[in-house]
Amino acid sequence: MRTTLTLDDDVSALIESERARTGESFREAVNRLLRRGARAAPAETQPPLPELPGRPVLDVSDVSAVLAALDDERRAQRGVP
């Protein structure tokens, strides 16, 4: 298949570096690097967060409650009733 592709400068430099190292043509280097990238292992997923015992102190979906709790905490740190 023939197609037109616009490469970012850093990608073009990487391909040219590979060409200089291997002696491949531009087409060969691009195809090899694309195949290698396509076969790369999928990114590892983050492990699930641990479930902690007990009940949550506040419902974080209630923004007003969270802001009020933060205000209370800041007042307590400053010693303001």
Coordinates of N, CA, C and O in Angstrom, one line a residue:
M1 N 0.9 -1.2 0.0 CA 0.0 0.0 0.0 C 0.9 1.2 0.0 O 1.9 1.3 0.7
R2 N 0.5 2.2 -0.7 CA 1.3 3.4 -0.8 C 0.4 4.5 -0.1 O -0.8 4.6 -0.4
T3 N 1.1 5.3 0.8 CA 0.3 6.3 1.5 C 1.3 7.5 1.8 O 2.5 7.4 1.7
T4 N 0.7 8.6 2.1 CA 1.5 9.8 2.5 C 1.3 9.9 4.0 O 0.3 9.8 4.5
L5 N 2.5 10.2 4.6 CA 2.5 10.3 6.1 C 3.4 11.4 6.5 O 4.5 11.6 6.0
T6 N 2.9 12.3 7.4 CA 3.6 13.4 7.9 C 4.2 12.9 9.2 O 3.5 12.6 10.2
L7 N 5.5 13.0 9.3 CA 6.2 12.5 10.5 C 6.7 13.7 11.4 O 7.1 14.7 10.8
D8 N 6.6 13.6 12.7 CA 7.1 14.6 13.5 C 8.7 14.6 13.4 O 9.2 13.6 13.0
D9 N 9.3 15.7 13.7 CA 10.7 15.8 13.5 C 11.5 14.8 14.3 O 12.5 14.2 13.9
D10 N 11.1 14.5 15.6 CA 11.8 13.6 16.4 C 11.6 12.1 15.9 O 12.6 11.4 15.9
V11 N 10.5 11.8 15.3 CA 10.3 10.5 14.7 C 11.1 10.3 13.5 O 11.8 9.3 13.3
S12 N 11.2 11.4 12.7 CA 12.0 11.3 11.5 C 13.5 11.1 11.8 O 14.2 10.3 11.2
A13 N 13.9 11.8 12.9 CA 15.3 11.7 13.3 C 15.6 10.3 13.8 O 16.7 9.7 13.5
L14 N 14.6 9.7 14.5 CA 14.8 8.3 15.0 C 14.9 7.3 13.8 O 15.8 6.4 13.8
I15 N 14.1 7.5 12.8 CA 14.1 6.6 11.6 C 15.5 6.8 10.9 O 16.1 5.8 10.5
E16 N 15.9 8.0 10.7 CA 17.2 8.3 10.0 C 18.3 7.7 10.8 O 19.3 7.1 10.2
S17 N 18.3 7.7 12.2 CA 19.3 7.1 13.0 C 19.3 5.6 12.8 O 20.4 5.0 12.7
E18 N 18.1 5.0 12.7 CA 18.1 3.6 12.5 C 18.6 3.2 11.1 O 19.3 2.2 10.9
R19 N 18.3 4.0 10.1 CA 18.8 3.8 8.8 C 20.3 3.8 8.7 O 20.9 3.0 8.1
A20 N 20.9 4.8 9.4 CA 22.3 4.9 9.4 C 22.9 3.7 10.1 O 24.0 3.2 9.7
R21 N 22.3 3.3 11.2 CA 22.8 2.1 12.0 C 22.7 0.8 11.2 O 23.6 0.0 11.2
T22 N 21.6 0.6 10.5 CA 21.3 -0.7 9.9 C 21.6 -0.7 8.4 O 21.7 -1.8 7.8
G23 N 21.7 0.4 7.7 CA 21.8 0.5 6.3 C 20.6 0.2 5.5 O 20.6 0.0 4.3
E24 N 19.4 0.1 6.2 CA 18.2 -0.1 5.6 C 17.7 1.1 4.8 O 18.1 2.2 5.0
S25 N 16.8 0.8 3.8 CA 16.1 1.9 3.1 C 15.1 2.5 4.1 O 14.7 1.9 5.1
F26 N 14.6 3.7 3.7 CA 13.6 4.3 4.6 C 12.4 3.4 4.7 O 11.9 3.2 5.8
R27 N 11.9 2.9 3.6 CA 10.8 2.0 3.6 C 11.0 0.8 4.6 O 10.1 0.4 5.4
E28 N 12.1 0.1 4.5 CA 12.4 -1.0 5.3 C 12.5 -0.7 6.8 O 11.9 -1.4 7.6
A29 N 13.1 0.5 7.1 CA 13.2 0.9 8.5 C 11.8 1.2 9.1 O 11.5 0.8 10.2
V30 N 11.0 2.0 8.3 CA 9.7 2.3 8.8 C 8.8 1.1 9.0 O 8.2 0.9 10.1
N31 N 8.8 0.2 8.0 CA 8.0 -1.1 8.2 C 8.5 -1.9 9.4 O 7.7 -2.4 10.1
R32 N 9.8 -2.1 9.5 CA 10.3 -2.9 10.7 C 9.9 -2.2 12.0 O 9.5 -2.9 12.9
L33 N 10.1 -0.9 12.1 CA 9.8 -0.2 13.4 C 8.3 -0.2 13.6 O 7.9 -0.4 14.8
L34 N 7.5 -0.1 12.6 CA 6.0 -0.2 12.8 C 5.6 -1.6 13.3 O 4.7 -1.7 14.2
R35 N 6.2 -2.6 12.7 CA 5.9 -4.0 13.1 C 6.3 -4.2 14.5 O 5.5 -4.8 15.3
R36 N 7.5 -3.7 14.9 CA 7.9 -3.9 16.3 C 7.0 -3.2 17.3 O 6.6 -3.7 18.3
G37 N 6.6 -2.0 16.9 CA 5.7 -1.2 17.8 C 4.3 -1.9 17.9 O 3.7 -1.9 19.0
A38 N 3.8 -2.4 16.8 CA 2.5 -3.0 16.8 C 2.5 -4.3 17.6 O 1.5 -4.7 18.2
R39 N 3.6 -5.0 17.7 CA 3.7 -6.2 18.4 C 4.1 -6.0 19.9 O 4.1 -7.0 20.7
A40 N 4.4 -4.8 20.3 CA 4.9 -4.5 21.6 C 3.8 -4.9 22.6 O 2.6 -4.9 22.3
A41 N 4.3 -5.3 23.8 CA 3.4 -5.8 24.8 C 2.4 -4.6 25.2 O 2.9 -3.5 25.3
P42 N 1.2 -4.9 25.5 CA 0.3 -3.9 25.9 C 0.7 -3.3 27.2 O 1.4 -4.0 28.0
A43 N 0.4 -2.0 27.4 CA 0.8 -1.4 28.7 C 0.1 -2.1 29.9 O -1.0 -2.6 29.8
E44 N 0.9 -2.2 30.9 CA 0.3 -2.9 32.1 C -0.7 -2.0 32.8 O -0.6 -0.8 32.8
T45 N -1.8 -2.7 33.2 CA -2.9 -1.9 33.9 C -2.5 -1.7 35.3 O -1.7 -2.5 35.9
Q46 N -3.0 -0.7 35.9 CA -2.7 -0.4 37.3 C -3.5 -1.4 38.1 O -4.6 -1.7 37.8
P47 N -2.9 -1.9 39.2 CA -3.6 -2.8 40.1 C -4.7 -2.0 40.8 O -4.7 -0.8 41.0
P48 N -5.8 -2.8 41.1 CA -6.9 -2.1 41.8 C -6.5 -1.5 43.1 O -5.6 -2.1 43.8
L49 N -7.2 -0.5 43.5 CA -6.9 0.1 44.8 C -7.4 -0.9 45.9 O -8.4 -1.6 45.7
P50 N -6.7 -0.9 47.0 CA -7.1 -1.8 48.1 C -8.5 -1.3 48.7 O -8.7 -0.2 48.8
E51 N -9.2 -2.3 49.2 CA -10.5 -2.0 49.9 C -10.1 -1.9 51.4 O -9.6 -2.8 51.9
L52 N -10.4 -0.8 52.0 CA -10.0 -0.6 53.4 C -11.2 -0.9 54.3 O -12.4 -0.7 53.8
P53 N -11.0 -1.4 55.4 CA -12.1 -1.7 56.3 C -12.8 -0.4 56.9 O -12.2 0.7 56.9
G54 N -14.0 -0.5 57.3 CA -14.7 0.6 57.9 C -15.5 1.4 56.9 O -15.6 1.0 55.7
R55 N -16.1 2.4 57.4 CA -16.9 3.3 56.5 C -16.2 4.5 56.1 O -15.4 5.0 56.9
P56 N -16.5 5.1 55.0 CA -15.9 6.3 54.6 C -16.3 7.5 55.5 O -17.4 7.5 56.1
V57 N -15.4 8.4 55.8 CA -15.7 9.5 56.7 C -16.7 10.5 56.0 O -17.5 11.0 56.7
L58 N -16.5 10.7 54.7 CA -17.5 11.5 54.0 C -17.7 11.0 52.6 O -16.8 10.3 52.1
D59 N -18.8 11.4 52.0 CA -19.1 11.0 50.6 C -18.4 12.1 49.7 O -18.9 13.2 49.6
V60 N -17.4 11.6 49.0 CA -16.7 12.6 48.1 C -17.5 13.0 46.9 O -17.1 14.0 46.2
S61 N -18.6 12.4 46.6 CA -19.4 12.8 45.5 C -20.3 14.0 45.9 O -20.8 14.7 45.1
D62 N -20.3 14.3 47.2 CA -21.0 15.5 47.7 C -20.0 16.6 47.9 O -19.3 16.7 49.0
V63 N -19.8 17.4 46.9 CA -18.8 18.5 46.9 C -18.9 19.4 48.1 O -17.9 19.8 48.7
S64 N -20.1 19.8 48.4 CA -20.4 20.7 49.5 C -19.9 20.2 50.8 O -19.3 20.9 51.6
A65 N -20.1 18.9 51.0 CA -19.7 18.2 52.3 C -18.2 18.2 52.3 O -17.6 18.4 53.4
V66 N -17.5 17.9 51.2 CA -16.0 17.9 51.2 C -15.5 19.2 51.5 O -14.6 19.4 52.3
L67 N -16.0 20.3 50.8 CA -15.5 21.6 51.1 C -15.8 22.0 52.5 O -14.9 22.7 53.2
A68 N -16.9 21.7 53.1 CA -17.2 22.0 54.5 C -16.2 21.3 55.4 O -15.7 21.9 56.4
A69 N -15.9 20.0 55.1 CA -15.0 19.3 56.0 C -13.6 19.9 55.9 O -12.9 20.0 56.9
L70 N -13.2 20.3 54.7 CA -11.9 21.0 54.5 C -11.8 22.3 55.3 O -10.8 22.6 55.9
D71 N -12.9 23.1 55.2 CA -12.9 24.3 55.9 C -12.8 24.1 57.4 O -12.1 24.8 58.1
D72 N -13.6 23.1 57.9 CA -13.5 22.8 59.4 C -12.1 22.4 59.8 O -11.6 22.8 60.8
E73 N -11.4 21.6 58.9 CA -10.1 21.1 59.2 C -9.1 22.3 59.2 O -8.3 22.4 60.1
R74 N -9.2 23.2 58.3 CA -8.4 24.4 58.3 C -8.6 25.3 59.5 O -7.7 25.8 60.1
R75 N -9.9 25.5 59.9 CA -10.2 26.3 61.1 C -9.5 25.6 62.3 O -9.0 26.3 63.2
A76 N -9.6 24.3 62.4 CA -9.1 23.6 63.6 C -7.6 23.7 63.6 O -7.0 23.9 64.7
Q77 N -6.9 23.7 62.4 CA -5.4 23.9 62.4 C -5.0 25.3 62.8 O -4.0 25.4 63.4
R78 N -5.8 26.2 62.6 CA -5.5 27.6 63.0 C -6.0 27.9 64.4 O -5.7 29.0 64.9
G79 N -6.8 27.0 65.0 CA -7.3 27.2 66.3 C -8.5 28.1 66.4 O -8.8 28.7 67.4
V80 N -9.2 28.3 65.2 CA -10.4 29.1 65.1 C -11.6 28.2 65.3 O -11.7 27.2 64.7
P81 N -12.5 28.6 66.3 CA -13.7 27.7 66.5 C -14.7 27.7 65.3 O -14.7 28.5 64.5

